[in-house]
Amino acid sequence: MKLIVATRNKHKLEEIHAILAGLDVELHSALDFPEIPDVVEDGDTFEANAIKKAVTLAHATGCWALADDSGLEVDALGGAPGVFSARYAGEPVSYPANNAKLLRELAGQQNRRARFRCVMALSDPTGRAETVDGRCEGRIIEELRGAAGFGYDPLFVPEGFTQTFAEMPAAEKNAISHRGRALQAARQKWDHILKKS
Ligand code: ITT
């Protein structure tokens, strides 16, 4: 089947491509439709934003669309940055500025517990959408480590590991990440749809 991934984030796209490899799916992305404006992500939840992104792209293209809304929740910050993860330090989006702000907000904080969350929404061409989700528990360290991945990866050590996501090979991150887990759930829940021609 032809599936449009409703994102312009190249890092997410790379991970989604790698995790869905082997499926008989023709993947396109919002990057192939530059004329379609960015969706305003004004939902209070990952779920609301993921559905909005998937349904908007499905309506605009007449195709099935898959969207990822994701972010980092830090316990000591009451769940922030959460749905505001991409623009935590303001516009324009800057991963270094976001990481610097996170370290400042957590300075002197003993409780470093955090999790990445990802909600994936799949919309049919008429705009009927369903979701699956994935999470990865871990902690925020006190200095940046590693150059792989994107976003908050250099500050996040998943539970049971010593390396940050940014120090791991991509395949290792994808096997345990919030996005990897959401896509494993997607492959199970939507197997019959993803196999459609
Ligand atoms: P799209 O809306 O176009 O998909 P985006 O980057 O704006 O792209 P989100 O609104 O879902 O996506 O925000 C996700 C943010 O959460 C992202 O910019 C990172 O700061 C953070 N994030 C999500 N997944 C991550 C990951 O695997 N590693 C590190 N940071 C991640």
PDB file of C-alpha atoms and ligand atoms in Angstrom:
ATOM      1  CA  MET A   1       0.000   0.000   0.000  1.00  0.00           C
ATOM      2  CA  LYS A   2       0.970   3.633  -0.365  1.00  0.00           C
ATOM      3  CA  LEU A   3       1.409   5.357   2.996  1.00  0.00           C
ATOM      4  CA  ILE A   4       2.245   9.008   3.599  1.00  0.00           C
ATOM      5  CA  VAL A   5       4.197   9.688   6.792  1.00  0.00           C
ATOM      6  CA  ALA A   6       2.866  13.001   8.101  1.00  0.00           C
ATOM      7  CA  THR A   7       6.167  14.508   9.202  1.00  0.00           C
ATOM      8  CA  ARG A   8       8.903  16.771   7.855  1.00  0.00           C
ATOM      9  CA  ASN A   9      11.323  15.706  10.615  1.00  0.00           C
ATOM     10  CA  LYS A  10      14.074  13.839   8.725  1.00  0.00           C
ATOM     11  CA  HIS A  11      15.351  12.071  11.856  1.00  0.00           C
ATOM     12  CA  LYS A  12      11.918  10.646  12.614  1.00  0.00           C
ATOM     13  CA  LEU A  13      11.533   9.608   8.986  1.00  0.00           C
ATOM     14  CA  GLU A  14      14.849   7.763   9.008  1.00  0.00           C
ATOM     15  CA  GLU A  15      13.843   5.847  12.133  1.00  0.00           C
ATOM     16  CA  ILE A  16      10.348   5.071  10.795  1.00  0.00           C
ATOM     17  CA  HIS A  17      11.837   3.801   7.497  1.00  0.00           C
ATOM     18  CA  ALA A  18      14.297   1.568   9.362  1.00  0.00           C
ATOM     19  CA  ILE A  19      11.672   0.158  11.728  1.00  0.00           C
ATOM     20  CA  LEU A  20       9.114  -0.529   8.961  1.00  0.00           C
ATOM     21  CA  ALA A  21      11.732  -2.091   6.666  1.00  0.00           C
ATOM     22  CA  GLY A  22      10.585  -5.390   5.201  1.00  0.00           C
ATOM     23  CA  LEU A  23       6.924  -4.396   5.005  1.00  0.00           C
ATOM     24  CA  ASP A  24       5.461  -4.180   1.536  1.00  0.00           C
ATOM     25  CA  VAL A  25       4.622  -0.494   2.007  1.00  0.00           C
ATOM     26  CA  GLU A  26       5.439   2.354  -0.360  1.00  0.00           C
ATOM     27  CA  LEU A  27       6.463   5.106   2.064  1.00  0.00           C
ATOM     28  CA  HIS A  28       6.197   8.778   1.191  1.00  0.00           C
ATOM     29  CA  SER A  29       6.321  11.760   3.522  1.00  0.00           C
ATOM     30  CA  ALA A  30       5.066  15.306   3.978  1.00  0.00           C
ATOM     31  CA  LEU A  31       8.390  16.379   2.410  1.00  0.00           C
ATOM     32  CA  ASP A  32       6.964  15.143  -0.927  1.00  0.00           C
ATOM     33  CA  PHE A  33       4.071  17.619  -0.559  1.00  0.00           C
ATOM     34  CA  PRO A  34       5.716  21.008   0.058  1.00  0.00           C
ATOM     35  CA  GLU A  35       2.500  22.795  -0.936  1.00  0.00           C
ATOM     36  CA  ILE A  36       0.649  21.401   2.105  1.00  0.00           C
ATOM     37  CA  PRO A  37       1.092  23.796   5.061  1.00  0.00           C
ATOM     38  CA  ASP A  38       2.482  22.624   8.416  1.00  0.00           C
ATOM     39  CA  VAL A  39      -0.199  21.493  10.854  1.00  0.00           C
ATOM     40  CA  VAL A  40      -0.611  23.717  13.913  1.00  0.00           C
ATOM     41  CA  GLU A  41       0.041  21.371  16.839  1.00  0.00           C
ATOM     42  CA  ASP A  42      -2.357  22.892  19.354  1.00  0.00           C
ATOM     43  CA  GLY A  43      -3.630  19.720  21.046  1.00  0.00           C
ATOM     44  CA  ASP A  44      -3.179  19.099  24.781  1.00  0.00           C
ATOM     45  CA  THR A  45      -2.069  15.519  24.218  1.00  0.00           C
ATOM     46  CA  PHE A  46       0.269  13.548  21.955  1.00  0.00           C
ATOM     47  CA  GLU A  47      -2.802  11.648  20.798  1.00  0.00           C
ATOM     48  CA  ALA A  48      -4.745  14.757  19.715  1.00  0.00           C
ATOM     49  CA  ASN A  49      -1.748  16.133  17.807  1.00  0.00           C
ATOM     50  CA  ALA A  50      -0.942  12.803  16.135  1.00  0.00           C
ATOM     51  CA  ILE A  51      -4.551  12.413  14.958  1.00  0.00           C
ATOM     52  CA  LYS A  52      -4.659  15.987  13.684  1.00  0.00           C
ATOM     53  CA  LYS A  53      -1.427  15.522  11.685  1.00  0.00           C
ATOM     54  CA  ALA A  54      -2.540  12.175  10.188  1.00  0.00           C
ATOM     55  CA  VAL A  55      -6.074  13.296   9.302  1.00  0.00           C
ATOM     56  CA  THR A  56      -4.899  16.598   7.767  1.00  0.00           C
ATOM     57  CA  LEU A  57      -2.447  14.820   5.477  1.00  0.00           C
ATOM     58  CA  ALA A  58      -4.911  12.059   4.577  1.00  0.00           C
ATOM     59  CA  HIS A  59      -7.527  14.648   3.571  1.00  0.00           C
ATOM     60  CA  ALA A  60      -4.984  16.705   1.619  1.00  0.00           C
ATOM     61  CA  THR A  61      -3.562  13.746  -0.326  1.00  0.00           C
ATOM     62  CA  GLY A  62      -6.451  11.258  -0.507  1.00  0.00           C
ATOM     63  CA  CYS A  63      -4.068   8.575   0.788  1.00  0.00           C
ATOM     64  CA  TRP A  64      -3.562   6.633   4.009  1.00  0.00           C
ATOM     65  CA  ALA A  65      -1.411   8.701   6.406  1.00  0.00           C
ATOM     66  CA  LEU A  66       0.679   7.838   9.466  1.00  0.00           C
ATOM     67  CA  ALA A  67       1.699  10.526  11.972  1.00  0.00           C
ATOM     68  CA  ASP A  68       4.075  10.523  14.947  1.00  0.00           C
ATOM     69  CA  ASP A  69       3.648  12.910  17.847  1.00  0.00           C
ATOM     70  CA  SER A  70       6.273  12.425  20.481  1.00  0.00           C
ATOM     71  CA  GLY A  71       8.168  14.079  23.283  1.00  0.00           C
ATOM     72  CA  LEU A  72       9.947  13.865  26.591  1.00  0.00           C
ATOM     73  CA  GLU A  73       8.238  13.892  30.004  1.00  0.00           C
ATOM     74  CA  VAL A  74      10.408  14.750  33.012  1.00  0.00           C
ATOM     75  CA  ASP A  75       8.934  13.873  36.423  1.00  0.00           C
ATOM     76  CA  ALA A  76      10.680  16.655  38.376  1.00  0.00           C
ATOM     77  CA  LEU A  77       9.266  19.182  35.883  1.00  0.00           C
ATOM     78  CA  GLY A  78       5.674  17.940  36.249  1.00  0.00           C
ATOM     79  CA  GLY A  79       5.803  16.170  32.861  1.00  0.00           C
ATOM     80  CA  ALA A  80       7.349  19.079  30.905  1.00  0.00           C
ATOM     81  CA  PRO A  81       8.372  19.601  28.158  1.00  0.00           C
ATOM     82  CA  GLY A  82       5.729  17.013  27.053  1.00  0.00           C
ATOM     83  CA  VAL A  83       3.736  18.122  24.011  1.00  0.00           C
ATOM     84  CA  PHE A  84       5.940  21.242  23.859  1.00  0.00           C
ATOM     85  CA  SER A  85       9.175  19.228  23.450  1.00  0.00           C
ATOM     86  CA  ALA A  86       9.996  20.486  19.936  1.00  0.00           C
ATOM     87  CA  ARG A  87       9.756  24.172  20.892  1.00  0.00           C
ATOM     88  CA  TYR A  88      10.773  23.972  24.577  1.00  0.00           C
ATOM     89  CA  ALA A  89      13.303  26.816  24.237  1.00  0.00           C
ATOM     90  CA  GLY A  90      11.127  28.758  21.767  1.00  0.00           C
ATOM     91  CA  GLU A  91      11.288  29.407  18.030  1.00  0.00           C
ATOM     92  CA  PRO A  92      13.114  28.647  15.826  1.00  0.00           C
ATOM     93  CA  VAL A  93      13.334  24.994  16.894  1.00  0.00           C
ATOM     94  CA  SER A  94      16.840  24.298  18.218  1.00  0.00           C
ATOM     95  CA  TYR A  95      17.911  20.982  19.730  1.00  0.00           C
ATOM     96  CA  PRO A  96      21.006  22.513  21.441  1.00  0.00           C
ATOM     97  CA  ALA A  97      18.883  25.297  22.978  1.00  0.00           C
ATOM     98  CA  ASN A  98      16.277  22.756  24.148  1.00  0.00           C
ATOM     99  CA  ASN A  99      18.974  20.601  25.756  1.00  0.00           C
ATOM    100  CA  ALA A 100      20.584  23.627  27.428  1.00  0.00           C
ATOM    101  CA  LYS A 101      17.212  24.692  28.851  1.00  0.00           C
ATOM    102  CA  LEU A 102      16.509  21.179  30.138  1.00  0.00           C
ATOM    103  CA  LEU A 103      19.884  21.065  31.930  1.00  0.00           C
ATOM    104  CA  ARG A 104      19.232  24.517  33.475  1.00  0.00           C
ATOM    105  CA  GLU A 105      15.761  23.520  34.691  1.00  0.00           C
ATOM    106  CA  LEU A 106      17.156  20.337  36.263  1.00  0.00           C
ATOM    107  CA  ALA A 107      20.259  21.934  37.854  1.00  0.00           C
ATOM    108  CA  GLY A 108      20.691  20.549  41.394  1.00  0.00           C
ATOM    109  CA  GLN A 109      17.719  18.199  40.961  1.00  0.00           C
ATOM    110  CA  GLN A 110      18.243  14.660  42.300  1.00  0.00           C
ATOM    111  CA  ASN A 111      15.158  13.174  40.663  1.00  0.00           C
ATOM    112  CA  ARG A 112      16.199  12.743  37.004  1.00  0.00           C
ATOM    113  CA  ARG A 113      13.462  10.272  36.043  1.00  0.00           C
ATOM    114  CA  ALA A 114      11.978  10.807  32.558  1.00  0.00           C
ATOM    115  CA  ARG A 115      10.364   9.003  29.668  1.00  0.00           C
ATOM    116  CA  PHE A 116      10.011   9.429  25.934  1.00  0.00           C
ATOM    117  CA  ARG A 117       6.477   8.942  24.631  1.00  0.00           C
ATOM    118  CA  CYS A 118       5.248   8.454  21.091  1.00  0.00           C
ATOM    119  CA  VAL A 119       1.711   8.233  19.733  1.00  0.00           C
ATOM    120  CA  MET A 120       1.291   7.021  16.157  1.00  0.00           C
ATOM    121  CA  ALA A 121      -1.973   7.765  14.384  1.00  0.00           C
ATOM    122  CA  LEU A 122      -3.074   6.015  11.186  1.00  0.00           C
ATOM    123  CA  SER A 123      -5.782   7.713   9.138  1.00  0.00           C
ATOM    124  CA  ASP A 124      -7.652   6.261   6.189  1.00  0.00           C
ATOM    125  CA  PRO A 125      -8.181   8.536   3.164  1.00  0.00           C
ATOM    126  CA  THR A 126     -11.542   9.699   4.565  1.00  0.00           C
ATOM    127  CA  GLY A 127     -10.032  10.849   7.874  1.00  0.00           C
ATOM    128  CA  ARG A 128     -10.978   7.939  10.144  1.00  0.00           C
ATOM    129  CA  ALA A 129      -8.020   7.541  12.526  1.00  0.00           C
ATOM    130  CA  GLU A 130      -6.803   5.128  15.206  1.00  0.00           C
ATOM    131  CA  THR A 131      -3.757   5.322  17.457  1.00  0.00           C
ATOM    132  CA  VAL A 132      -1.111   3.161  19.123  1.00  0.00           C
ATOM    133  CA  ASP A 133       1.538   4.333  21.547  1.00  0.00           C
ATOM    134  CA  GLY A 134       4.945   3.494  22.942  1.00  0.00           C
ATOM    135  CA  ARG A 135       7.115   4.704  25.779  1.00  0.00           C
ATOM    136  CA  CYS A 136      10.667   4.332  26.989  1.00  0.00           C
ATOM    137  CA  GLU A 137      11.556   4.997  30.643  1.00  0.00           C
ATOM    138  CA  GLY A 138      14.933   6.409  31.610  1.00  0.00           C
ATOM    139  CA  ARG A 139      16.785   9.311  33.146  1.00  0.00           C
ATOM    140  CA  ILE A 140      18.288  12.659  32.201  1.00  0.00           C
ATOM    141  CA  ILE A 141      22.049  12.857  32.761  1.00  0.00           C
ATOM    142  CA  GLU A 142      24.012  15.987  33.661  1.00  0.00           C
ATOM    143  CA  GLU A 143      26.015  16.512  30.469  1.00  0.00           C
ATOM    144  CA  LEU A 144      25.532  15.798  26.763  1.00  0.00           C
ATOM    145  CA  ARG A 145      26.967  12.463  25.548  1.00  0.00           C
ATOM    146  CA  GLY A 146      27.026  11.130  21.974  1.00  0.00           C
ATOM    147  CA  ALA A 147      26.400  12.483  18.486  1.00  0.00           C
ATOM    148  CA  ALA A 148      23.867  10.082  16.958  1.00  0.00           C
ATOM    149  CA  GLY A 149      20.088  10.495  16.922  1.00  0.00           C
ATOM    150  CA  PHE A 150      18.428  13.871  17.461  1.00  0.00           C
ATOM    151  CA  GLY A 151      16.627  16.065  19.950  1.00  0.00           C
ATOM    152  CA  TYR A 152      17.122  15.093  23.586  1.00  0.00           C
ATOM    153  CA  ASP A 153      18.998  11.851  22.726  1.00  0.00           C
ATOM    154  CA  PRO A 154      22.387  13.043  24.124  1.00  0.00           C
ATOM    155  CA  LEU A 155      20.793  13.591  27.570  1.00  0.00           C
ATOM    156  CA  PHE A 156      18.632  10.445  27.807  1.00  0.00           C
ATOM    157  CA  VAL A 157      19.832   7.125  29.236  1.00  0.00           C
ATOM    158  CA  PRO A 158      17.170   4.411  28.937  1.00  0.00           C
ATOM    159  CA  GLU A 159      16.475   2.215  31.975  1.00  0.00           C
ATOM    160  CA  GLY A 160      18.818  -0.789  32.159  1.00  0.00           C
ATOM    161  CA  PHE A 161      21.474   0.853  29.931  1.00  0.00           C
ATOM    162  CA  THR A 162      24.543   3.018  30.507  1.00  0.00           C
ATOM    163  CA  GLN A 163      24.763   4.694  27.080  1.00  0.00           C
ATOM    164  CA  THR A 164      22.584   7.588  25.984  1.00  0.00           C
ATOM    165  CA  PHE A 165      20.369   7.165  22.911  1.00  0.00           C
ATOM    166  CA  ALA A 166      22.916   9.372  21.096  1.00  0.00           C
ATOM    167  CA  GLU A 167      25.739   6.914  21.898  1.00  0.00           C
ATOM    168  CA  MET A 168      23.854   3.835  20.650  1.00  0.00           C
ATOM    169  CA  PRO A 169      23.811   2.459  17.110  1.00  0.00           C
ATOM    170  CA  ALA A 170      20.482   3.383  15.479  1.00  0.00           C
ATOM    171  CA  ALA A 171      19.262  -0.225  15.477  1.00  0.00           C
ATOM    172  CA  GLU A 172      19.771  -0.474  19.252  1.00  0.00           C
ATOM    173  CA  LYS A 173      17.825   2.738  19.893  1.00  0.00           C
ATOM    174  CA  ASN A 174      15.038   1.651  17.523  1.00  0.00           C
ATOM    175  CA  ALA A 175      14.664  -1.714  19.308  1.00  0.00           C
ATOM    176  CA  ILE A 176      13.786  -0.122  22.650  1.00  0.00           C
ATOM    177  CA  SER A 177      12.666   3.421  21.855  1.00  0.00           C
ATOM    178  CA  HIS A 178       9.198   4.915  22.272  1.00  0.00           C
ATOM    179  CA  ARG A 179       8.977   5.160  18.451  1.00  0.00           C
ATOM    180  CA  GLY A 180      10.180   1.578  17.947  1.00  0.00           C
ATOM    181  CA  ARG A 181       7.657   0.288  20.465  1.00  0.00           C
ATOM    182  CA  ALA A 182       4.796   2.309  18.976  1.00  0.00           C
ATOM    183  CA  LEU A 183       5.650   0.963  15.510  1.00  0.00           C
ATOM    184  CA  GLN A 184       5.841  -2.620  16.793  1.00  0.00           C
ATOM    185  CA  ALA A 185       2.310  -2.101  18.170  1.00  0.00           C
ATOM    186  CA  ALA A 186       1.313  -0.549  14.826  1.00  0.00           C
ATOM    187  CA  ARG A 187       2.569  -3.580  12.905  1.00  0.00           C
ATOM    188  CA  GLN A 188       0.488  -5.881  15.121  1.00  0.00           C
ATOM    189  CA  LYS A 189      -2.692  -3.797  15.278  1.00  0.00           C
ATOM    190  CA  TRP A 190      -2.728  -2.722  11.629  1.00  0.00           C
ATOM    191  CA  ASP A 191      -1.141  -5.772  10.000  1.00  0.00           C
ATOM    192  CA  HIS A 192      -4.250  -6.337   7.795  1.00  0.00           C
ATOM    193  CA  ILE A 193      -4.243  -2.683   6.661  1.00  0.00           C
ATOM    194  CA  LEU A 194      -0.493  -2.422   6.045  1.00  0.00           C
ATOM    195  CA  LYS A 195      -0.670  -5.563   3.860  1.00  0.00           C
ATOM    196  CA  LYS A 196      -3.377  -4.031   1.621  1.00  0.00           C
ATOM    197  CA  SER A 197      -2.333  -3.361  -1.926  1.00  0.00           C
TER     198      SER A 197
HETATM  199  P1  ITT B   1       6.631  16.663  13.026  1.00  0.00           P
HETATM  200  O1  ITT B   1       5.558  17.330  13.838  1.00  0.00           O
HETATM  201  O2  ITT B   1       6.762  17.205  11.617  1.00  0.00           O
HETATM  202  O3  ITT B   1       6.506  15.164  13.024  1.00  0.00           O
HETATM  203  P2  ITT B   1       8.407  17.585  15.131  1.00  0.00           P
HETATM  204  O4  ITT B   1       9.885  17.480  15.363  1.00  0.00           O
HETATM  205  O5  ITT B   1       7.767  18.944  15.275  1.00  0.00           O
HETATM  206  O6  ITT B   1       8.078  16.970  13.687  1.00  0.00           O
HETATM  207  P3  ITT B   1       6.870  16.657  17.423  1.00  0.00           P
HETATM  208  O7  ITT B   1       5.942  17.808  17.397  1.00  0.00           O
HETATM  209  O8  ITT B   1       6.298  15.279  17.603  1.00  0.00           O
HETATM  210  O9  ITT B   1       7.715  16.549  16.072  1.00  0.00           O
HETATM  211  O10 ITT B   1       7.967  16.940  18.534  1.00  0.00           O
HETATM  212  C1  ITT B   1       8.837  15.931  18.882  1.00  0.00           C
HETATM  213  C2  ITT B   1       9.995  16.505  19.691  1.00  0.00           C
HETATM  214  O11 ITT B   1      10.233  15.641  20.806  1.00  0.00           O
HETATM  215  C3  ITT B   1      11.262  16.503  18.862  1.00  0.00           C
HETATM  216  O12 ITT B   1      11.468  17.730  18.213  1.00  0.00           O
HETATM  217  C4  ITT B   1      12.327  16.220  19.916  1.00  0.00           C
HETATM  218  O13 ITT B   1      12.665  17.409  20.577  1.00  0.00           O
HETATM  219  C5  ITT B   1      11.589  15.318  20.905  1.00  0.00           C
HETATM  220  N1  ITT B   1      11.765  13.889  20.539  1.00  0.00           N
HETATM  221  C6  ITT B   1      10.813  13.044  20.044  1.00  0.00           C
HETATM  222  N2  ITT B   1      11.336  11.844  19.783  1.00  0.00           N
HETATM  223  C7  ITT B   1      12.642  11.918  20.088  1.00  0.00           C
HETATM  224  C8  ITT B   1      13.712  11.008  20.024  1.00  0.00           C
HETATM  225  O14 ITT B   1      13.560   9.776  19.552  1.00  0.00           O
HETATM  226  N3  ITT B   1      14.903  11.416  20.445  1.00  0.00           N
HETATM  227  C9  ITT B   1      15.094  12.653  20.924  1.00  0.00           C
HETATM  228  N4  ITT B   1      14.157  13.596  20.994  1.00  0.00           N
HETATM  229  C10 ITT B   1      12.917  13.229  20.588  1.00  0.00           C
END
